[in-house]
XYZ file of C-alpha atoms in Angstrom:
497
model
C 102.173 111.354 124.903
C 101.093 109.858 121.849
C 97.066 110.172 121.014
C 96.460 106.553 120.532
C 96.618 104.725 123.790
C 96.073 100.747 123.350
C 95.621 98.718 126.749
C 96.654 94.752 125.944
C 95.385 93.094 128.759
C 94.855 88.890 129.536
C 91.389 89.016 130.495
C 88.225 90.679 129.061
C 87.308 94.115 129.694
C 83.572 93.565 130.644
C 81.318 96.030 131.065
C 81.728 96.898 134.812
C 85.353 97.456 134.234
C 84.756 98.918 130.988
C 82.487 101.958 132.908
C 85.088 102.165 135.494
C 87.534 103.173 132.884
C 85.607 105.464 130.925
C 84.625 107.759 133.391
C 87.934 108.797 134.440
C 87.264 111.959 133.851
C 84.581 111.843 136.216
C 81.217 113.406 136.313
C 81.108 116.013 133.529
C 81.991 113.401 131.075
C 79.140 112.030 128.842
C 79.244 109.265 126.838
C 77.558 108.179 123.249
C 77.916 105.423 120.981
C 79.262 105.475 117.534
C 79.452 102.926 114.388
C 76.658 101.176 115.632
C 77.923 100.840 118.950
C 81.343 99.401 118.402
C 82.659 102.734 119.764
C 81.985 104.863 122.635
C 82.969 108.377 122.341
C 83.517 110.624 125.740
C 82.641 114.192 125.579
C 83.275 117.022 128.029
C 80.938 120.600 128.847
C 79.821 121.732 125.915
C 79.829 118.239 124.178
C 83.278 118.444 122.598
C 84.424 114.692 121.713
C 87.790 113.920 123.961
C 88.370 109.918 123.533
C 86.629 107.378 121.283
C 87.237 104.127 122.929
C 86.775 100.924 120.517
C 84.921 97.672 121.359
C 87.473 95.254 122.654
C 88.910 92.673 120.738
C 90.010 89.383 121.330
C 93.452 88.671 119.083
C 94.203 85.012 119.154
C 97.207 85.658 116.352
C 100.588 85.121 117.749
C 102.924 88.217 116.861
C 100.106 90.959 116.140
C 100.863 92.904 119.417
C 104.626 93.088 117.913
C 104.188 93.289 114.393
C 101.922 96.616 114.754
C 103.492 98.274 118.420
C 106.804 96.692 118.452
C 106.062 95.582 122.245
C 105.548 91.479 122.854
C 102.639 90.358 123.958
C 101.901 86.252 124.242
C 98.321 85.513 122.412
C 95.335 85.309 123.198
C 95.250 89.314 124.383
C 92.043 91.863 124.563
C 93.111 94.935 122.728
C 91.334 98.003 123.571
C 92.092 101.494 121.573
C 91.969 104.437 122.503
C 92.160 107.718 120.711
C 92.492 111.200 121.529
C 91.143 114.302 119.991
C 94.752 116.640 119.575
C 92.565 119.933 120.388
C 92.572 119.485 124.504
C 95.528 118.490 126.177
C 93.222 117.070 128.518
C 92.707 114.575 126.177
C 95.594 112.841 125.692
C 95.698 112.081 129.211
C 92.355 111.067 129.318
C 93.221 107.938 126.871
C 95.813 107.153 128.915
C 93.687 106.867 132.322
C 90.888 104.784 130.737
C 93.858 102.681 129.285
C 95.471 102.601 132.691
C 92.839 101.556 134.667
C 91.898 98.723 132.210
C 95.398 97.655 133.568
C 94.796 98.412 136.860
C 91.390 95.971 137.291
C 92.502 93.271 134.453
C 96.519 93.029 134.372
C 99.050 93.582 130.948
C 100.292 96.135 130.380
C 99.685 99.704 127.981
C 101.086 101.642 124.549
C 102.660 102.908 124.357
C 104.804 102.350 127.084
C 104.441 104.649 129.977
C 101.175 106.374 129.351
C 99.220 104.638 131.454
C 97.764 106.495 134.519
C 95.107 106.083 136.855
C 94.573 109.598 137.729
C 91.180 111.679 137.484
C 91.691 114.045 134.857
C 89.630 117.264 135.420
C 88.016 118.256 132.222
C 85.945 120.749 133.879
C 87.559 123.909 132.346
C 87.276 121.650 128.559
C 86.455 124.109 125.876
C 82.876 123.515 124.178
C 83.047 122.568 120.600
C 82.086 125.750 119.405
C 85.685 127.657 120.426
C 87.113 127.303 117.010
C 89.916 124.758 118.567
C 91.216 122.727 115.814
C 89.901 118.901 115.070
C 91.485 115.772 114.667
C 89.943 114.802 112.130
C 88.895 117.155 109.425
C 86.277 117.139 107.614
C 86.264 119.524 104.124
C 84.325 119.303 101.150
C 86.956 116.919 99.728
C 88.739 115.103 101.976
C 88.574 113.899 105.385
C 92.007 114.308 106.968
C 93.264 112.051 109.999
C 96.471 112.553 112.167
C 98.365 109.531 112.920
C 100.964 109.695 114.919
C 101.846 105.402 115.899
C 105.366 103.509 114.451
C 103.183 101.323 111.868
C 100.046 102.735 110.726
C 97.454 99.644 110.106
C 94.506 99.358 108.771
C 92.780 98.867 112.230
C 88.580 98.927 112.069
C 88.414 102.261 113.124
C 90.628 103.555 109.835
C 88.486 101.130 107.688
C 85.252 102.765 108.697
C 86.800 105.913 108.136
C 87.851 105.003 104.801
C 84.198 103.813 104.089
C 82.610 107.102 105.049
C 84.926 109.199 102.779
C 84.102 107.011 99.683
C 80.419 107.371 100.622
C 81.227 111.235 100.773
C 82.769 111.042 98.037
C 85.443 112.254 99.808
C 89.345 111.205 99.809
C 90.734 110.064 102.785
C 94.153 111.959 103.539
C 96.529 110.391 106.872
C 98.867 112.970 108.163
C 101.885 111.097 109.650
C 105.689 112.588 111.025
C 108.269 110.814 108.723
C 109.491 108.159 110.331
C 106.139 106.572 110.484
C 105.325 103.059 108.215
C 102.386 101.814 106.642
C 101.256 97.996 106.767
C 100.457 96.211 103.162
C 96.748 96.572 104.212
C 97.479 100.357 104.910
C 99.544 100.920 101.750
C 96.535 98.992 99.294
C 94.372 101.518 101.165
C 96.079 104.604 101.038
C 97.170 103.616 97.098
C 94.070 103.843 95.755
C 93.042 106.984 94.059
C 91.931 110.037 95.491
C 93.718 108.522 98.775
C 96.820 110.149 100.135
C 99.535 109.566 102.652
C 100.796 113.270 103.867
C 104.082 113.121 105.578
C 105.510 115.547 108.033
C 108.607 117.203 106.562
C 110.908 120.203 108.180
C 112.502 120.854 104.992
C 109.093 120.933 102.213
C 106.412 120.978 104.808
C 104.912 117.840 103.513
C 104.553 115.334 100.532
C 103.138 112.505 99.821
C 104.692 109.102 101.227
C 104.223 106.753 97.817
C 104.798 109.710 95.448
C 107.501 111.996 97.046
C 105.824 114.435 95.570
C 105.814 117.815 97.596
C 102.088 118.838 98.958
C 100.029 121.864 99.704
C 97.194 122.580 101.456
C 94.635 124.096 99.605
C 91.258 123.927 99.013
C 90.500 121.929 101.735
C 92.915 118.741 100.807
C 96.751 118.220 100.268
C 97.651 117.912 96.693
C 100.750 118.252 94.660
C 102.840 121.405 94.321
C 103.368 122.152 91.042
C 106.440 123.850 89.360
C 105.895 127.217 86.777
C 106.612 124.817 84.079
C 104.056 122.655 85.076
C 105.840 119.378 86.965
C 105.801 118.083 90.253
C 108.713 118.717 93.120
C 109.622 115.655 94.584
C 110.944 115.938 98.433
C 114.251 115.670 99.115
C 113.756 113.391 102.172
C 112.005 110.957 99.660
C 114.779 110.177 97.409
C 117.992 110.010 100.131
C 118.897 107.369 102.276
C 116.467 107.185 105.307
C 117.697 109.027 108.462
C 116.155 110.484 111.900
C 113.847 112.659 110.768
C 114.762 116.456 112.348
C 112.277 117.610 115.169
C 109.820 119.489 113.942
C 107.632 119.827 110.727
C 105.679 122.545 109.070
C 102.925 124.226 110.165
C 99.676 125.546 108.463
C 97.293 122.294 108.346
C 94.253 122.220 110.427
C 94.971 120.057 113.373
C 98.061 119.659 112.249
C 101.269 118.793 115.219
C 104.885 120.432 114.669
C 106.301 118.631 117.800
C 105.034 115.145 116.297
C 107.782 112.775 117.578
C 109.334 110.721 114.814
C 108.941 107.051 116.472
C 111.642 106.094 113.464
C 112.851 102.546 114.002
C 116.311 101.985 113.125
C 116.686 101.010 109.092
C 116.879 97.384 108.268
C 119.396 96.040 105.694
C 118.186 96.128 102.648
C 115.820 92.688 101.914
C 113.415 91.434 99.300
C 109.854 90.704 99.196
C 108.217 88.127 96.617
C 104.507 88.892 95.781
C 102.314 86.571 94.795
C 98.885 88.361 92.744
C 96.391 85.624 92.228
C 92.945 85.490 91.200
C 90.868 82.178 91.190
C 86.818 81.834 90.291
C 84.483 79.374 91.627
C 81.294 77.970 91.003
C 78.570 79.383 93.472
C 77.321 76.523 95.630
C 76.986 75.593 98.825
C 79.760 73.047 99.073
C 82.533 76.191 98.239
C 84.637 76.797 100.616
C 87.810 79.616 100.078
C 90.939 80.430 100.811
C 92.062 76.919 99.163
C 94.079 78.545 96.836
C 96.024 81.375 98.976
C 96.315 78.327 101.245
C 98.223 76.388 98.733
C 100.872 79.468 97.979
C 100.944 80.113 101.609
C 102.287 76.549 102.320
C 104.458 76.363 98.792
C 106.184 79.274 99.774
C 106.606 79.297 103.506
C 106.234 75.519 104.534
C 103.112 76.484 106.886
C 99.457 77.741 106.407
C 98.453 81.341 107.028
C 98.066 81.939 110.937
C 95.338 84.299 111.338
C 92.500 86.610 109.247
C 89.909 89.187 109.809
C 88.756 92.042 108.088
C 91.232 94.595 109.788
C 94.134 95.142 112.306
C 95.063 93.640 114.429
C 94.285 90.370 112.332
C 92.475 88.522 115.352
C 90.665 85.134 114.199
C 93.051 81.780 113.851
C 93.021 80.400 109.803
C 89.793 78.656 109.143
C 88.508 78.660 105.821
C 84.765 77.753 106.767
C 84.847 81.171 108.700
C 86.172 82.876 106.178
C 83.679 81.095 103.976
C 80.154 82.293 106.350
C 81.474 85.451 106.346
C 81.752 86.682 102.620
C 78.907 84.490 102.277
C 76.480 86.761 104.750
C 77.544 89.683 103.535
C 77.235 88.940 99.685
C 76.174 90.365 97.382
C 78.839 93.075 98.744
C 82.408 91.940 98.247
C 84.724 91.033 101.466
C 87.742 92.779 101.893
C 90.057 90.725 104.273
C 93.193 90.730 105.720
C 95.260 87.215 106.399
C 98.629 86.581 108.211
C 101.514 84.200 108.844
C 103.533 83.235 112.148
C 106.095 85.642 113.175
C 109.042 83.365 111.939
C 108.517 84.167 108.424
C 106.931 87.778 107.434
C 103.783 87.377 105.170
C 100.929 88.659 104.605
C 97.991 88.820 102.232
C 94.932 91.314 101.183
C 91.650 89.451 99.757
C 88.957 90.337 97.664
C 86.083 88.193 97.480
C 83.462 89.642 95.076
C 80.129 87.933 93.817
C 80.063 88.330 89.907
C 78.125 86.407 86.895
C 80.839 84.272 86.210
C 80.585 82.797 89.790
C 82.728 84.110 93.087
C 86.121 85.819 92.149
C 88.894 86.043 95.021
C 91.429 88.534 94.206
C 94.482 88.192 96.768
C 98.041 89.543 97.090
C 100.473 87.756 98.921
C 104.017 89.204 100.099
C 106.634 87.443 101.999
C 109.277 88.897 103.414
C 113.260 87.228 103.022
C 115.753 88.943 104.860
C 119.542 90.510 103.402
C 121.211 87.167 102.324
C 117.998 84.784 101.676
C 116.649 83.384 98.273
C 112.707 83.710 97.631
C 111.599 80.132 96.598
C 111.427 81.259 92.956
C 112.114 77.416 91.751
C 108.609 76.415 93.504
C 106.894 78.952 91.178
C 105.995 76.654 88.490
C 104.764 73.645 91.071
C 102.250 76.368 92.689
C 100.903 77.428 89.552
C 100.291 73.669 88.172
C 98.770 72.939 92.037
C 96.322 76.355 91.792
C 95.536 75.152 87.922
C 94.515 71.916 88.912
C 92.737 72.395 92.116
C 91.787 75.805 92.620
C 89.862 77.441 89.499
C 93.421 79.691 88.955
C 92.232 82.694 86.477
C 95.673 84.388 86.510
C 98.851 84.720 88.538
C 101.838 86.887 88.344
C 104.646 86.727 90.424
C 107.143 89.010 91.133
C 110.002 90.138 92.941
C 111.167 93.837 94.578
C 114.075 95.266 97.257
C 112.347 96.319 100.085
C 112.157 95.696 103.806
C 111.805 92.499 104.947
C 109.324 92.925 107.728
C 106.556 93.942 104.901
C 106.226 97.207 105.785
C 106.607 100.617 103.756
C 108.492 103.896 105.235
C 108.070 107.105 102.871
C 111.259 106.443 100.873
C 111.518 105.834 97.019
C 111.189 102.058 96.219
C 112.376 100.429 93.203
C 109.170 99.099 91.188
C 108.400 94.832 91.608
C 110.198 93.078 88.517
C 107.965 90.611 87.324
C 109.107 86.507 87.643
C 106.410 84.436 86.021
C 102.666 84.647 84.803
C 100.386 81.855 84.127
C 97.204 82.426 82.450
C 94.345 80.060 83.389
C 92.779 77.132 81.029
C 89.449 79.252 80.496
C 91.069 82.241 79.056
C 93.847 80.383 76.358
C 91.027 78.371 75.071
C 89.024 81.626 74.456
C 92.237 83.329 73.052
C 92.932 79.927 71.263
C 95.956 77.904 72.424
C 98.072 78.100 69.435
C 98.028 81.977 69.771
C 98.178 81.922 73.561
C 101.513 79.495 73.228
C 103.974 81.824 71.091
C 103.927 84.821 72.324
C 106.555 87.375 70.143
C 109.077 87.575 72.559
C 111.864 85.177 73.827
C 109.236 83.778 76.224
C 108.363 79.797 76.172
C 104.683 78.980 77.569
C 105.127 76.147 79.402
C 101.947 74.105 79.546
C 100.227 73.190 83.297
C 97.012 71.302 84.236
C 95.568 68.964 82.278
C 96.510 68.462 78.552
C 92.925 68.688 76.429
C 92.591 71.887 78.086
C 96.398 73.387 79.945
C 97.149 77.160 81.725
C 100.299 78.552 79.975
C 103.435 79.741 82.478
C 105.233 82.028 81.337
C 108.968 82.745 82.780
C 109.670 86.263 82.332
C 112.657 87.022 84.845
C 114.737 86.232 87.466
C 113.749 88.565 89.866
C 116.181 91.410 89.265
C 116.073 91.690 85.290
C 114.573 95.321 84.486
C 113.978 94.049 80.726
C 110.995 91.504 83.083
C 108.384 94.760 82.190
C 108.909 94.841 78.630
C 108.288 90.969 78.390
C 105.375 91.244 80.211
C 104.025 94.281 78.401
C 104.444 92.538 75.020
C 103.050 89.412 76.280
C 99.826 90.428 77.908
C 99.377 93.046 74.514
C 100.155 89.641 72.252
C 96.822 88.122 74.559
C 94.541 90.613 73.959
C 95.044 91.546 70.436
C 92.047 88.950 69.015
C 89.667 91.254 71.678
C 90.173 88.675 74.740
C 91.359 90.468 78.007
C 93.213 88.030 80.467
C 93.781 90.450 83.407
C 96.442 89.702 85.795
C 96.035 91.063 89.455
C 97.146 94.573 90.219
C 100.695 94.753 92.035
C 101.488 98.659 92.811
C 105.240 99.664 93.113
């Protein structure tokens, strides 16, 4: 049984059924509240934690159930997650009876499939805390390490506040995942950033890191690299080949860690491509603003629809509204808003945002990646009609475009990926009339600026590729170093390979 138990069920778990479920364990469980009450954690003798239990939520997205789980589930759903600690046995299938009984009083059905029960588990003969079993999650002096063990890994409210406690720590956050696990966009930005690290499972190298490839140790209380005598890093073997069924099994010698982690590997999709769109607009503070006009725009321009759903984690639960979106970043600013949007099932997208209060005014940062199947053509031709729409209407700082071979469902397995070749960038009006236009529009390279918005004062596009020209990087390189040689910085948004 997997630790993560998720109950997807029609009606809302209230608080009568809510009790019912969490004290299947009966009555040496104890309960306590955690991140300000959105979890309840159940403890056995002694006070070890056995299952957190997050608040419900209400997803009224079409497609999340299936997109994250694999397992369809018609919207609006209550998801309720549960998660055990790895150090009982007990515990496992005590997430599984509080998810089961959910079932049992509201209807739909559990995940993974099969672990539902509605069984007292005795948790009498639990260990107390202080027997030296190993943790879950573990907690050193620089990292704080978290076993996943799910098909996609997301970046569901209960990894986000984990993420936010390690950065407060000072910490890095490490995920420990078998191989045939996959990581979300919101889960890759996440896990990208720096001291972050995704540790995968391996029976050959023991572990390495799932962006990287490059072959980890533990030591010193957090994975990092194993280097070579003459100083480079080994790259595992399983991270350059062709992706296969992971063997049964991985290396020991983590705390908490799981040999007998099953794989959940999906079979591999043929090969498909994923357009990204890295945009970043500024507005003038005022009370008439609303956002999300511009993603809005390259959502429809590229897809023929507007996004279907946001919120600030996964599952994305809230239907598209820009006002919403709007209140929220709004209440908590000055802090920026990290947010998460998607599209309908029929057409893979999905976008990270970063709305951040600054001098200049309110920045959104947001990267959008659809998904095109073996055999289908990204829209590359309505490029140039997005940029002029996001000059014109939407404040448009920067935008670069670009195109890479990947899977077509969005996701990321731990398997080398050829780097995004860039397609197009258009620099915004305000930054070519501080670099001066004649400068701005002859770049020294076979590039030719073609002017958008209005004429006193145009954005420059620049065509740099096709999509699968490697010399894309080098144009781009020589461009943006052309821009900032009088001192002026354009920056374009960050894509990672």
């Amino acid at each position: 049984m997997t630790r993560d138990v998720i109950a997807l069920t029609p009606k809302m778990p209230d608080v009568w059924a809510l009790m019912t479920s969490l004290y299947a364990g009966g009555s040496d469980l104890d309960l306590s509240a955690a991140a300000e009450g959105a979890v309840v954690q159940l403890h056995g003798p002694g006070g070890r934690p056995l299952v957190s239990v997050e608040s419900p939520v209400l997803v009224q997205v079409p497609g999340e159930a299936e997109r994250l789980l694999g397992q369809a589930v018609r919207a609006p759903f209550w998801w309720t997650e549960a998660r055990a600690s790895t150090a009982v046995p007990e515990a496992e299938r005590l997430a599984g009876v509080v998810c089961g009984r959910l079932n049992a009083l509201l209807g739909g059905s559990t995940w993974p499939p099969g672990a539902a029960s509605t069984q007292v588990v005795d948790v009498s003969a639990v260990p107390s805390a202080g027997s030296g079993q190993p943790a879950v999650d573990v907690v050193t002096e620089h990292a704080a390490v978290v076993l996943v063990d799910r098909p996609v890994v997301a970046l569901t409210s209960w990894l986000a506040e984990i993420m936010r406690t390690a950065v407060a720590s000072r910490r890095s956050l490490q995920i420990v995942t078998p191989r045939g696990v996959r990581l979300t966009p919101a889960a890759r930005t996440t896990l990208a950033r720096v001291p972050n690290r995704w540790v995968v499972q391996d029976p050959e190298c023991g572990y390495y890191d799932g962006l990287s490839g490059a072959v980890l140790r533990w030591r010193d209380g957090a994975f990092s690299p194993a280097f070579a005598e003459d100083g480079t890093a080994a790259v595992a073997a399983a991270f350059t080949r062709p992706a296969s069924v992971p063997a049964e099994g991985a290396a020991n010698g983590t705390p908490g860690g799981r040999a007998d982690a099953p794989a959940n590997s999906p079979a591999d999709e043929a090969p498909g491509r994923q357009l990204i769109v890295a945009l970043r607009t500024v507005h003038r503070a005022d009370e008439r603003l609303l956002l999300g006009g511009a993603l809005e725009a390259a959502w429809r321009e590229l897809t023929g629809a507007p996004p279907a759903g946001w919120g600030t984690a996964e599952p994305v639960n809230l239907p598209w509204s820009r006002r919403q979106l709007t209140d929220l970043t709004r209440e908590r600013a000055p802090e920026p808003s990290q947010l998460v949007v998607v599209g309908a099932p029929e057409r893979p997208a999905m976008a990270t945002v970063r709305v951040t209060r600054t001098t200049k005014g309110v920045e959104e940062d947001a990267v959008l990646t659809v998904g095109y199947a073996a055999g289908e053509e990204p829209p590359l031709d309505r490029i140039e009609a997005l940029a002029d729409t996001l000059v014109r209407e939407h404040g448009l700082k920067t935008l670069l475009t670009s195109v890479r071979a990947a899977r077509a469902d969005l996701t990321t397995a731990p398997r080398l990926e050829g780097p995004p070749l860039p397609v197009t960038f258009t620099l915004g009006p305000d930054d070519v009339h501080g670099i001066g236009l004649d400068r701005a529009r002859r770049p020294p390279v076979e590039v030719r600026a073609v002017p958008l918005g209005p004429a006193a004062r145009p954005a420059l596009h620049y065509p740099l590729g096709d999509g699968a020209d490697t010399e894309a990087w080098g144009r781009l390189q020589q461009l943006t170093a052309h821009l900032k040689g009088d001192g002026s910085r354009p920056s374009a948004p960050a894509q990672r390979g």
